[in-house]
PDB file of C-alpha atoms in Angstrom:
ATOM      1  CA  MET A  14     -96.852 -48.502-163.376  1.00  0.00           C
ATOM      2  CA  ALA A  15     -98.839 -46.573-165.860  1.00  0.00           C
ATOM      3  CA  SER A  16     -98.053 -43.508-167.769  1.00  0.00           C
ATOM      4  CA  HIS A  17    -100.530 -41.572-170.082  1.00  0.00           C
ATOM      5  CA  PHE A  18     -97.450 -40.549-172.065  1.00  0.00           C
ATOM      6  CA  THR A  19     -96.425 -44.026-173.142  1.00  0.00           C
ATOM      7  CA  LEU A  20     -99.668 -46.242-172.282  1.00  0.00           C
ATOM      8  CA  GLY A  21    -102.211 -43.935-173.337  1.00  0.00           C
ATOM      9  CA  ARG A  22    -105.622 -44.526-171.869  1.00  0.00           C
ATOM     10  CA  VAL A  23    -106.334 -47.252-169.200  1.00  0.00           C
ATOM     11  CA  ASP A  24    -109.986 -47.885-170.088  1.00  0.00           C
ATOM     12  CA  LYS A  25    -112.151 -50.930-170.084  1.00  0.00           C
ATOM     13  CA  ASP A  26    -110.384 -52.524-173.053  1.00  0.00           C
ATOM     14  CA  LEU A  27    -106.929 -52.555-171.280  1.00  0.00           C
ATOM     15  CA  LEU A  28    -108.378 -53.316-168.073  1.00  0.00           C
ATOM     16  CA  ASP A  29    -110.238 -56.274-169.454  1.00  0.00           C
ATOM     17  CA  ARG A  30    -107.135 -57.612-170.886  1.00  0.00           C
ATOM     18  CA  PHE A  31    -105.471 -57.882-167.408  1.00  0.00           C
ATOM     19  CA  SER A  32    -108.344 -58.713-165.435  1.00  0.00           C
ATOM     20  CA  PRO A  33    -108.550 -60.747-163.412  1.00  0.00           C
ATOM     21  CA  GLY A  34    -105.101 -60.410-161.507  1.00  0.00           C
ATOM     22  CA  LEU A  35    -104.557 -56.744-161.867  1.00  0.00           C
ATOM     23  CA  GLU A  36    -104.846 -55.340-158.445  1.00  0.00           C
ATOM     24  CA  VAL A  37    -102.788 -51.942-158.526  1.00  0.00           C
ATOM     25  CA  ILE A  38    -102.585 -49.118-161.193  1.00  0.00           C
ATOM     26  CA  SER A  39     -99.640 -47.018-160.187  1.00  0.00           C
ATOM     27  CA  SER A  40     -99.878 -43.743-162.147  1.00  0.00           C
ATOM     28  CA  VAL A  41     -96.674 -41.985-162.378  1.00  0.00           C
ATOM     29  CA  GLY A  42     -97.683 -38.456-162.127  1.00  0.00           C
ATOM     30  CA  ALA A  43    -100.244 -36.178-160.416  1.00  0.00           C
ATOM     31  CA  GLY A  44    -102.854 -36.604-162.856  1.00  0.00           C
ATOM     32  CA  TYR A  45    -104.853 -39.759-163.387  1.00  0.00           C
ATOM     33  CA  ASP A  46    -107.688 -38.549-165.694  1.00  0.00           C
ATOM     34  CA  PHE A  47    -106.449 -41.221-168.218  1.00  0.00           C
ATOM     35  CA  VAL A  48    -107.552 -43.946-165.990  1.00  0.00           C
ATOM     36  CA  ASP A  49    -111.113 -45.081-165.859  1.00  0.00           C
ATOM     37  CA  VAL A  50    -111.194 -44.859-162.069  1.00  0.00           C
ATOM     38  CA  ASP A  51    -114.768 -45.717-161.690  1.00  0.00           C
ATOM     39  CA  LEU A  52    -114.299 -48.695-163.572  1.00  0.00           C
ATOM     40  CA  ALA A  53    -111.255 -49.957-161.864  1.00  0.00           C
ATOM     41  CA  THR A  54    -113.080 -49.309-158.298  1.00  0.00           C
ATOM     42  CA  GLN A  55    -115.969 -51.298-159.674  1.00  0.00           C
ATOM     43  CA  ASN A  56    -113.103 -54.153-160.276  1.00  0.00           C
ATOM     44  CA  ARG A  57    -111.610 -53.414-157.044  1.00  0.00           C
ATOM     45  CA  GLN A  58    -108.638 -52.278-158.502  1.00  0.00           C
ATOM     46  CA  TRP A  59    -106.732 -49.721-156.754  1.00  0.00           C
ATOM     47  CA  VAL A  60    -105.536 -46.656-158.480  1.00  0.00           C
ATOM     48  CA  THR A  61    -102.534 -44.336-157.253  1.00  0.00           C
ATOM     49  CA  ASN A  62    -100.765 -41.337-158.139  1.00  0.00           C
ATOM     50  CA  THR A  63     -97.707 -39.265-157.010  1.00  0.00           C
ATOM     51  CA  PRO A  64     -99.013 -35.729-155.733  1.00  0.00           C
ATOM     52  CA  GLY A  65     -96.860 -33.492-154.193  1.00  0.00           C
ATOM     53  CA  VAL A  66     -93.560 -34.470-155.798  1.00  0.00           C
ATOM     54  CA  VAL A  67     -94.431 -32.621-159.283  1.00  0.00           C
ATOM     55  CA  ASP A  68     -95.424 -29.202-157.278  1.00  0.00           C
ATOM     56  CA  ASP A  69     -91.934 -27.479-157.464  1.00  0.00           C
ATOM     57  CA  ALA A  70     -91.231 -28.497-161.008  1.00  0.00           C
ATOM     58  CA  THR A  71     -94.848 -27.661-162.262  1.00  0.00           C
ATOM     59  CA  ALA A  72     -95.004 -24.263-160.511  1.00  0.00           C
ATOM     60  CA  ASP A  73     -91.426 -23.365-162.184  1.00  0.00           C
ATOM     61  CA  MET A  74     -92.777 -23.978-165.507  1.00  0.00           C
ATOM     62  CA  THR A  75     -95.583 -21.802-164.597  1.00  0.00           C
ATOM     63  CA  ILE A  76     -93.341 -18.759-163.674  1.00  0.00           C
ATOM     64  CA  LEU A  77     -91.369 -19.582-166.998  1.00  0.00           C
ATOM     65  CA  LEU A  78     -94.537 -19.388-169.005  1.00  0.00           C
ATOM     66  CA  LEU A  79     -95.746 -16.440-167.089  1.00  0.00           C
ATOM     67  CA  LEU A  80     -92.708 -14.386-167.658  1.00  0.00           C
ATOM     68  CA  GLY A  81     -91.986 -15.578-171.179  1.00  0.00           C
ATOM     69  CA  THR A  82     -95.520 -14.339-172.239  1.00  0.00           C
ATOM     70  CA  LEU A  83     -95.423 -11.244-170.345  1.00  0.00           C
ATOM     71  CA  ARG A  84     -91.871 -10.282-172.163  1.00  0.00           C
ATOM     72  CA  ASN A  85     -92.943 -11.614-175.569  1.00  0.00           C
ATOM     73  CA  GLN A  86     -89.879 -14.102-175.489  1.00  0.00           C
ATOM     74  CA  TYR A  87     -91.145 -16.272-178.399  1.00  0.00           C
ATOM     75  CA  ALA A  88     -91.717 -13.506-180.829  1.00  0.00           C
ATOM     76  CA  ALA A  89     -88.184 -12.046-180.113  1.00  0.00           C
ATOM     77  CA  GLU A  90     -86.450 -15.268-180.021  1.00  0.00           C
ATOM     78  CA  TYR A  91     -88.321 -16.633-183.528  1.00  0.00           C
ATOM     79  CA  ALA A  92     -86.907 -13.263-184.918  1.00  0.00           C
ATOM     80  CA  LEU A  93     -83.529 -13.902-184.079  1.00  0.00           C
ATOM     81  CA  ARG A  94     -83.159 -17.524-184.842  1.00  0.00           C
ATOM     82  CA  HIS A  95     -84.670 -16.464-188.403  1.00  0.00           C
ATOM     83  CA  GLY A  96     -82.490 -13.420-189.063  1.00  0.00           C
ATOM     84  CA  LEU A  97     -85.452 -11.082-188.969  1.00  0.00           C
ATOM     85  CA  THR A  98     -85.984  -7.711-187.668  1.00  0.00           C
ATOM     86  CA  VAL A  99     -86.884  -7.682-184.057  1.00  0.00           C
ATOM     87  CA  LYS A 100     -89.927  -5.920-183.531  1.00  0.00           C
ATOM     88  CA  HIS A 101     -89.378  -3.995-179.972  1.00  0.00           C
ATOM     89  CA  GLN A 102     -92.746  -4.790-178.635  1.00  0.00           C
ATOM     90  CA  ALA A 103     -92.722  -3.795-175.189  1.00  0.00           C
ATOM     91  CA  GLY A 104     -93.266  -6.339-172.390  1.00  0.00           C
ATOM     92  CA  ARG A 105     -95.135  -6.194-169.206  1.00  0.00           C
ATOM     93  CA  ASP A 106     -93.508  -6.204-165.496  1.00  0.00           C
ATOM     94  CA  PRO A 107     -95.079  -8.720-163.013  1.00  0.00           C
ATOM     95  CA  THR A 108     -94.504  -6.571-160.195  1.00  0.00           C
ATOM     96  CA  GLY A 109     -97.802  -5.276-159.175  1.00  0.00           C
ATOM     97  CA  MET A 110    -100.006  -7.302-161.286  1.00  0.00           C
ATOM     98  CA  THR A 111    -102.839  -9.637-159.820  1.00  0.00           C
ATOM     99  CA  LEU A 112    -102.148 -13.076-160.563  1.00  0.00           C
ATOM    100  CA  GLY A 113    -105.682 -15.407-160.051  1.00  0.00           C
ATOM    101  CA  ILE A 114    -104.963 -18.637-159.248  1.00  0.00           C
ATOM    102  CA  VAL A 115    -107.750 -21.135-160.059  1.00  0.00           C
ATOM    103  CA  GLY A 116    -107.041 -24.313-157.947  1.00  0.00           C
ATOM    104  CA  MET A 117    -105.083 -23.615-154.827  1.00  0.00           C
ATOM    105  CA  GLY A 118    -103.863 -27.053-154.393  1.00  0.00           C
ATOM    106  CA  GLY A 119    -100.014 -28.126-153.845  1.00  0.00           C
ATOM    107  CA  ILE A 120     -98.927 -26.450-157.222  1.00  0.00           C
ATOM    108  CA  GLY A 121    -101.217 -23.529-156.903  1.00  0.00           C
ATOM    109  CA  LYS A 122     -99.610 -22.740-153.419  1.00  0.00           C
ATOM    110  CA  ALA A 123     -96.065 -23.321-155.014  1.00  0.00           C
ATOM    111  CA  VAL A 124     -96.828 -20.874-157.877  1.00  0.00           C
ATOM    112  CA  ALA A 125     -98.427 -18.230-155.420  1.00  0.00           C
ATOM    113  CA  LYS A 126     -94.989 -18.215-153.311  1.00  0.00           C
ATOM    114  CA  ARG A 127     -93.023 -17.722-156.591  1.00  0.00           C
ATOM    115  CA  ALA A 128     -95.521 -14.986-157.771  1.00  0.00           C
ATOM    116  CA  GLN A 129     -95.195 -13.076-154.618  1.00  0.00           C
ATOM    117  CA  ALA A 130     -91.329 -13.186-154.768  1.00  0.00           C
ATOM    118  CA  LEU A 131     -91.946 -11.308-158.199  1.00  0.00           C
ATOM    119  CA  GLY A 132     -94.034  -8.625-156.430  1.00  0.00           C
ATOM    120  CA  MET A 133     -97.541  -9.993-157.810  1.00  0.00           C
ATOM    121  CA  ASN A 134    -100.758  -9.676-155.837  1.00  0.00           C
ATOM    122  CA  ILE A 135    -102.344 -13.213-155.395  1.00  0.00           C
ATOM    123  CA  VAL A 136    -106.068 -13.873-155.390  1.00  0.00           C
ATOM    124  CA  TYR A 137    -107.502 -17.516-155.739  1.00  0.00           C
ATOM    125  CA  HIS A 138    -110.492 -19.362-156.317  1.00  0.00           C
ATOM    126  CA  ASN A 139    -111.485 -22.739-155.060  1.00  0.00           C
ATOM    127  CA  ARG A 140    -114.838 -24.319-154.264  1.00  0.00           C
ATOM    128  CA  LYS A 141    -114.076 -23.040-150.688  1.00  0.00           C
ATOM    129  CA  PRO A 142    -111.490 -21.251-148.722  1.00  0.00           C
ATOM    130  CA  ILE A 143    -108.267 -23.448-147.753  1.00  0.00           C
ATOM    131  CA  GLN A 144    -105.762 -23.237-145.059  1.00  0.00           C
ATOM    132  CA  HIS A 145    -102.347 -21.919-145.883  1.00  0.00           C
ATOM    133  CA  THR A 146     -99.246 -20.334-144.670  1.00  0.00           C
ATOM    134  CA  LEU A 147     -99.014 -17.556-147.271  1.00  0.00           C
ATOM    135  CA  GLU A 148     -99.707 -13.767-146.320  1.00  0.00           C
ATOM    136  CA  ASN A 149    -101.699 -11.576-148.339  1.00  0.00           C
ATOM    137  CA  VAL A 150    -103.457 -13.937-150.149  1.00  0.00           C
ATOM    138  CA  VAL A 151    -107.148 -12.999-151.048  1.00  0.00           C
ATOM    139  CA  TYR A 152    -109.999 -15.801-151.552  1.00  0.00           C
ATOM    140  CA  MET A 153    -112.418 -15.189-154.234  1.00  0.00           C
ATOM    141  CA  PRO A 154    -115.987 -16.934-153.709  1.00  0.00           C
ATOM    142  CA  THR A 155    -116.531 -17.156-157.492  1.00  0.00           C
ATOM    143  CA  LEU A 156    -114.791 -17.687-160.604  1.00  0.00           C
ATOM    144  CA  ASP A 157    -116.065 -14.591-162.250  1.00  0.00           C
ATOM    145  CA  ALA A 158    -114.853 -12.540-159.426  1.00  0.00           C
ATOM    146  CA  LEU A 159    -111.449 -13.907-159.906  1.00  0.00           C
ATOM    147  CA  LEU A 160    -111.414 -13.218-163.864  1.00  0.00           C
ATOM    148  CA  GLU A 161    -112.684  -9.750-163.104  1.00  0.00           C
ATOM    149  CA  ALA A 162    -109.912  -8.983-160.638  1.00  0.00           C
ATOM    150  CA  SER A 163    -106.981 -10.656-162.484  1.00  0.00           C
ATOM    151  CA  ASP A 164    -104.118  -9.350-164.849  1.00  0.00           C
ATOM    152  CA  VAL A 165    -102.802 -13.028-165.265  1.00  0.00           C
ATOM    153  CA  VAL A 166    -104.872 -16.175-164.817  1.00  0.00           C
ATOM    154  CA  SER A 167    -103.254 -19.512-164.193  1.00  0.00           C
ATOM    155  CA  ILE A 168    -105.232 -22.851-164.054  1.00  0.00           C
ATOM    156  CA  HIS A 169    -104.084 -25.603-161.750  1.00  0.00           C
ATOM    157  CA  VAL A 170    -107.260 -27.922-161.348  1.00  0.00           C
ATOM    158  CA  PRO A 171    -107.358 -31.643-162.320  1.00  0.00           C
ATOM    159  CA  LEU A 172    -109.356 -32.513-165.285  1.00  0.00           C
ATOM    160  CA  THR A 173    -112.846 -33.943-164.316  1.00  0.00           C
ATOM    161  CA  THR A 174    -116.531 -33.673-166.002  1.00  0.00           C
ATOM    162  CA  GLU A 175    -116.872 -30.572-163.954  1.00  0.00           C
ATOM    163  CA  THR A 176    -113.634 -28.676-165.091  1.00  0.00           C
ATOM    164  CA  ARG A 177    -113.620 -29.760-168.951  1.00  0.00           C
ATOM    165  CA  HIS A 178    -114.127 -26.716-171.006  1.00  0.00           C
ATOM    166  CA  LEU A 179    -114.219 -24.811-167.465  1.00  0.00           C
ATOM    167  CA  PHE A 180    -112.751 -21.682-169.536  1.00  0.00           C
ATOM    168  CA  GLY A 181    -114.599 -20.934-172.798  1.00  0.00           C
ATOM    169  CA  ALA A 182    -115.948 -18.114-174.491  1.00  0.00           C
ATOM    170  CA  GLU A 183    -117.750 -16.701-171.599  1.00  0.00           C
ATOM    171  CA  GLN A 184    -115.056 -16.861-169.063  1.00  0.00           C
ATOM    172  CA  PHE A 185    -112.641 -15.313-171.597  1.00  0.00           C
ATOM    173  CA  GLY A 186    -115.071 -12.584-171.968  1.00  0.00           C
ATOM    174  CA  LYS A 187    -115.072 -11.902-168.366  1.00  0.00           C
ATOM    175  CA  MET A 188    -111.227 -11.361-167.878  1.00  0.00           C
ATOM    176  CA  LYS A 189    -109.611  -8.068-168.339  1.00  0.00           C
ATOM    177  CA  PRO A 190    -108.996  -6.689-171.569  1.00  0.00           C
ATOM    178  CA  GLY A 191    -105.128  -7.155-172.062  1.00  0.00           C
ATOM    179  CA  SER A 192    -104.834  -9.906-169.660  1.00  0.00           C
ATOM    180  CA  TYR A 193    -103.143 -13.244-170.001  1.00  0.00           C
ATOM    181  CA  LEU A 194    -103.828 -16.949-169.494  1.00  0.00           C
ATOM    182  CA  ILE A 195    -101.158 -19.777-168.281  1.00  0.00           C
ATOM    183  CA  ASN A 196    -102.411 -23.138-168.191  1.00  0.00           C
ATOM    184  CA  THR A 197    -100.046 -26.095-166.924  1.00  0.00           C
ATOM    185  CA  SER A 198    -102.821 -28.337-165.610  1.00  0.00           C
ATOM    186  CA  ARG A 199    -104.779 -30.337-168.239  1.00  0.00           C
ATOM    187  CA  GLY A 200    -105.360 -28.999-172.043  1.00  0.00           C
ATOM    188  CA  PRO A 201    -109.342 -29.953-172.120  1.00  0.00           C
ATOM    189  CA  VAL A 202    -109.914 -27.350-169.104  1.00  0.00           C
ATOM    190  CA  VAL A 203    -109.856 -24.845-171.937  1.00  0.00           C
ATOM    191  CA  HIS A 204    -111.964 -24.743-174.781  1.00  0.00           C
ATOM    192  CA  GLU A 205    -109.162 -23.894-177.423  1.00  0.00           C
ATOM    193  CA  ASP A 206    -111.494 -22.553-180.156  1.00  0.00           C
ATOM    194  CA  ALA A 207    -112.422 -19.956-177.786  1.00  0.00           C
ATOM    195  CA  LEU A 208    -109.036 -19.296-176.521  1.00  0.00           C
ATOM    196  CA  VAL A 209    -107.779 -18.668-180.355  1.00  0.00           C
ATOM    197  CA  SER A 210    -110.773 -16.433-180.809  1.00  0.00           C
ATOM    198  CA  ALA A 211    -109.877 -14.281-177.433  1.00  0.00           C
ATOM    199  CA  LEU A 212    -106.108 -14.007-178.591  1.00  0.00           C
ATOM    200  CA  GLU A 213    -106.950 -13.032-182.243  1.00  0.00           C
ATOM    201  CA  SER A 214    -109.442 -10.167-180.881  1.00  0.00           C
ATOM    202  CA  GLY A 215    -106.833  -8.816-178.778  1.00  0.00           C
ATOM    203  CA  HIS A 216    -108.922  -9.284-175.674  1.00  0.00           C
ATOM    204  CA  ILE A 217    -106.458 -11.897-174.172  1.00  0.00           C
ATOM    205  CA  ALA A 218    -102.886 -10.054-174.789  1.00  0.00           C
ATOM    206  CA  GLY A 219    -101.084 -13.631-174.746  1.00  0.00           C
ATOM    207  CA  ALA A 220    -101.187 -17.234-173.356  1.00  0.00           C
ATOM    208  CA  GLY A 221     -98.404 -19.586-171.950  1.00  0.00           C
ATOM    209  CA  LEU A 222     -99.673 -23.336-172.499  1.00  0.00           C
ATOM    210  CA  ASP A 223     -97.724 -26.577-171.494  1.00  0.00           C
ATOM    211  CA  VAL A 224    -101.015 -28.543-172.105  1.00  0.00           C
ATOM    212  CA  PHE A 225    -103.507 -28.733-174.939  1.00  0.00           C
ATOM    213  CA  GLU A 226    -107.009 -29.994-175.681  1.00  0.00           C
ATOM    214  CA  TYR A 227    -106.296 -32.701-178.140  1.00  0.00           C
ATOM    215  CA  GLU A 228    -102.371 -33.377-177.240  1.00  0.00           C
ATOM    216  CA  PRO A 229    -100.335 -34.040-178.416  1.00  0.00           C
ATOM    217  CA  LYS A 230    -101.940 -31.876-181.443  1.00  0.00           C
ATOM    218  CA  VAL A 231    -101.745 -28.157-181.000  1.00  0.00           C
ATOM    219  CA  HIS A 232    -104.635 -25.982-182.377  1.00  0.00           C
ATOM    220  CA  PRO A 233    -102.902 -24.146-185.614  1.00  0.00           C
ATOM    221  CA  GLY A 234    -104.365 -20.805-184.198  1.00  0.00           C
ATOM    222  CA  LEU A 235    -102.080 -21.226-181.164  1.00  0.00           C
ATOM    223  CA  LEU A 236     -99.227 -22.319-183.223  1.00  0.00           C
ATOM    224  CA  LYS A 237     -99.122 -19.368-185.653  1.00  0.00           C
ATOM    225  CA  ASN A 238     -99.817 -16.733-182.715  1.00  0.00           C
ATOM    226  CA  MET A 239     -96.611 -15.108-181.813  1.00  0.00           C
ATOM    227  CA  ASN A 240     -98.292 -14.002-178.328  1.00  0.00           C
ATOM    228  CA  VAL A 241     -98.311 -17.421-177.314  1.00  0.00           C
ATOM    229  CA  SER A 242     -95.677 -19.267-175.441  1.00  0.00           C
ATOM    230  CA  LEU A 243     -95.851 -23.106-176.068  1.00  0.00           C
ATOM    231  CA  MET A 244     -94.205 -26.157-174.176  1.00  0.00           C
ATOM    232  CA  PRO A 245     -94.819 -29.963-174.865  1.00  0.00           C
ATOM    233  CA  HIS A 246     -96.546 -30.817-171.462  1.00  0.00           C
ATOM    234  CA  HIS A 247     -93.106 -30.664-169.861  1.00  0.00           C
ATOM    235  CA  GLY A 248     -94.147 -29.410-166.447  1.00  0.00           C
ATOM    236  CA  ALA A 249     -92.775 -32.093-164.330  1.00  0.00           C
ATOM    237  CA  PHE A 250     -90.088 -33.189-166.782  1.00  0.00           C
ATOM    238  CA  THR A 251     -87.079 -32.866-164.846  1.00  0.00           C
ATOM    239  CA  ILE A 252     -84.382 -35.613-164.056  1.00  0.00           C
ATOM    240  CA  ASP A 253     -84.980 -34.623-160.210  1.00  0.00           C
ATOM    241  CA  THR A 254     -88.933 -34.525-160.279  1.00  0.00           C
ATOM    242  CA  MET A 255     -89.134 -37.707-162.454  1.00  0.00           C
ATOM    243  CA  THR A 256     -87.030 -39.922-160.139  1.00  0.00           C
ATOM    244  CA  LYS A 257     -89.219 -38.625-157.305  1.00  0.00           C
ATOM    245  CA  MET A 258     -92.333 -39.837-159.259  1.00  0.00           C
ATOM    246  CA  GLU A 259     -91.203 -43.098-159.938  1.00  0.00           C
ATOM    247  CA  ASP A 260     -89.964 -43.571-156.409  1.00  0.00           C
ATOM    248  CA  LEU A 261     -93.313 -42.764-155.195  1.00  0.00           C
ATOM    249  CA  SER A 262     -94.916 -45.057-157.300  1.00  0.00           C
ATOM    250  CA  LEU A 263     -92.715 -47.939-156.723  1.00  0.00           C
ATOM    251  CA  GLU A 264     -93.180 -47.304-152.837  1.00  0.00           C
ATOM    252  CA  ASN A 265     -96.942 -47.731-153.661  1.00  0.00           C
ATOM    253  CA  ILE A 266     -96.582 -51.104-155.328  1.00  0.00           C
ATOM    254  CA  ASP A 267     -93.820 -52.054-152.623  1.00  0.00           C
ATOM    255  CA  ARG A 268     -96.113 -51.314-149.664  1.00  0.00           C
ATOM    256  CA  TYR A 269     -99.192 -53.179-151.220  1.00  0.00           C
ATOM    257  CA  LEU A 270     -97.190 -56.210-151.909  1.00  0.00           C
ATOM    258  CA  SER A 271     -95.669 -56.167-148.308  1.00  0.00           C
ATOM    259  CA  SER A 272     -98.523 -55.116-146.263  1.00  0.00           C
ATOM    260  CA  GLY A 273    -101.839 -54.706-148.480  1.00  0.00           C
ATOM    261  CA  SER A 274    -101.856 -50.876-147.992  1.00  0.00           C
ATOM    262  CA  LEU A 275    -100.753 -47.909-150.050  1.00  0.00           C
ATOM    263  CA  VAL A 276     -99.282 -44.508-149.727  1.00  0.00           C
ATOM    264  CA  THR A 277    -101.413 -42.404-152.281  1.00  0.00           C
ATOM    265  CA  PRO A 278    -104.633 -44.137-152.994  1.00  0.00           C
ATOM    266  CA  VAL A 279    -107.116 -42.353-155.331  1.00  0.00           C
ATOM    267  CA  ASN A 280    -110.012 -44.417-154.909  1.00  0.00           C
ATOM    268  CA  HIS A 281    -111.493 -46.225-152.181  1.00  0.00           C
ATOM    269  CA  PHE A 282    -113.489 -49.352-151.753  1.00  0.00           C
ATOM    270  CA  VAL A 283    -116.960 -49.648-149.660  1.00  0.00           C
TER     271      VAL A 283
END
């Protein structure tokens, strides 16, 4: 069982130490970007993850950051805790706002459901439209179209070579003036220098981040910005969800040992 929080990267150096003999790398989490899947596949080593079971907890974290950012929660709490005069900077109501979801997978759909309960309008962008049961959800054929239409943009994509720095200066420039960014996916999807610049200019009004480009390090420009809400990659960090993740990870191992099959394989052999 592997977790990027405790094990670090599962790369050639680590795989060579355990090969031959290593047959399954069972990731305790939905993300598996810390595993060299191509090399594992070349070695005929299975990689599994725990999709689905993290959806609700991560969606809850997304809404927590969204509401906290819209209501300037961090700045107000900081002032109270440090005995400072609370500056009454009015927040924003989510009702009537348009939420743009980038990546309408399990987490994205769970976020959409929660955001609709807050009265938000939902648009989303994937490579192609998906089947879903949500009503009044609009597909945007391009990322640019979504950025131009959204008051809040929430990122829910895996980290790949294609999505690294998916959000940079160009994308922030296409977002509405005074809009907000939420990221609970993977830190390197966002170019943090560009985000800090957009925040400092005021073009982006605020951000809610659970992940960081050089995790666990946080960009100094984010740390000092009172319009940024930060969490230390706790999207799925609840007792209930962690138990489900561990159970599914162990189920993959148990099934492989008993039958040679897997529940949630990431890679496939030719």
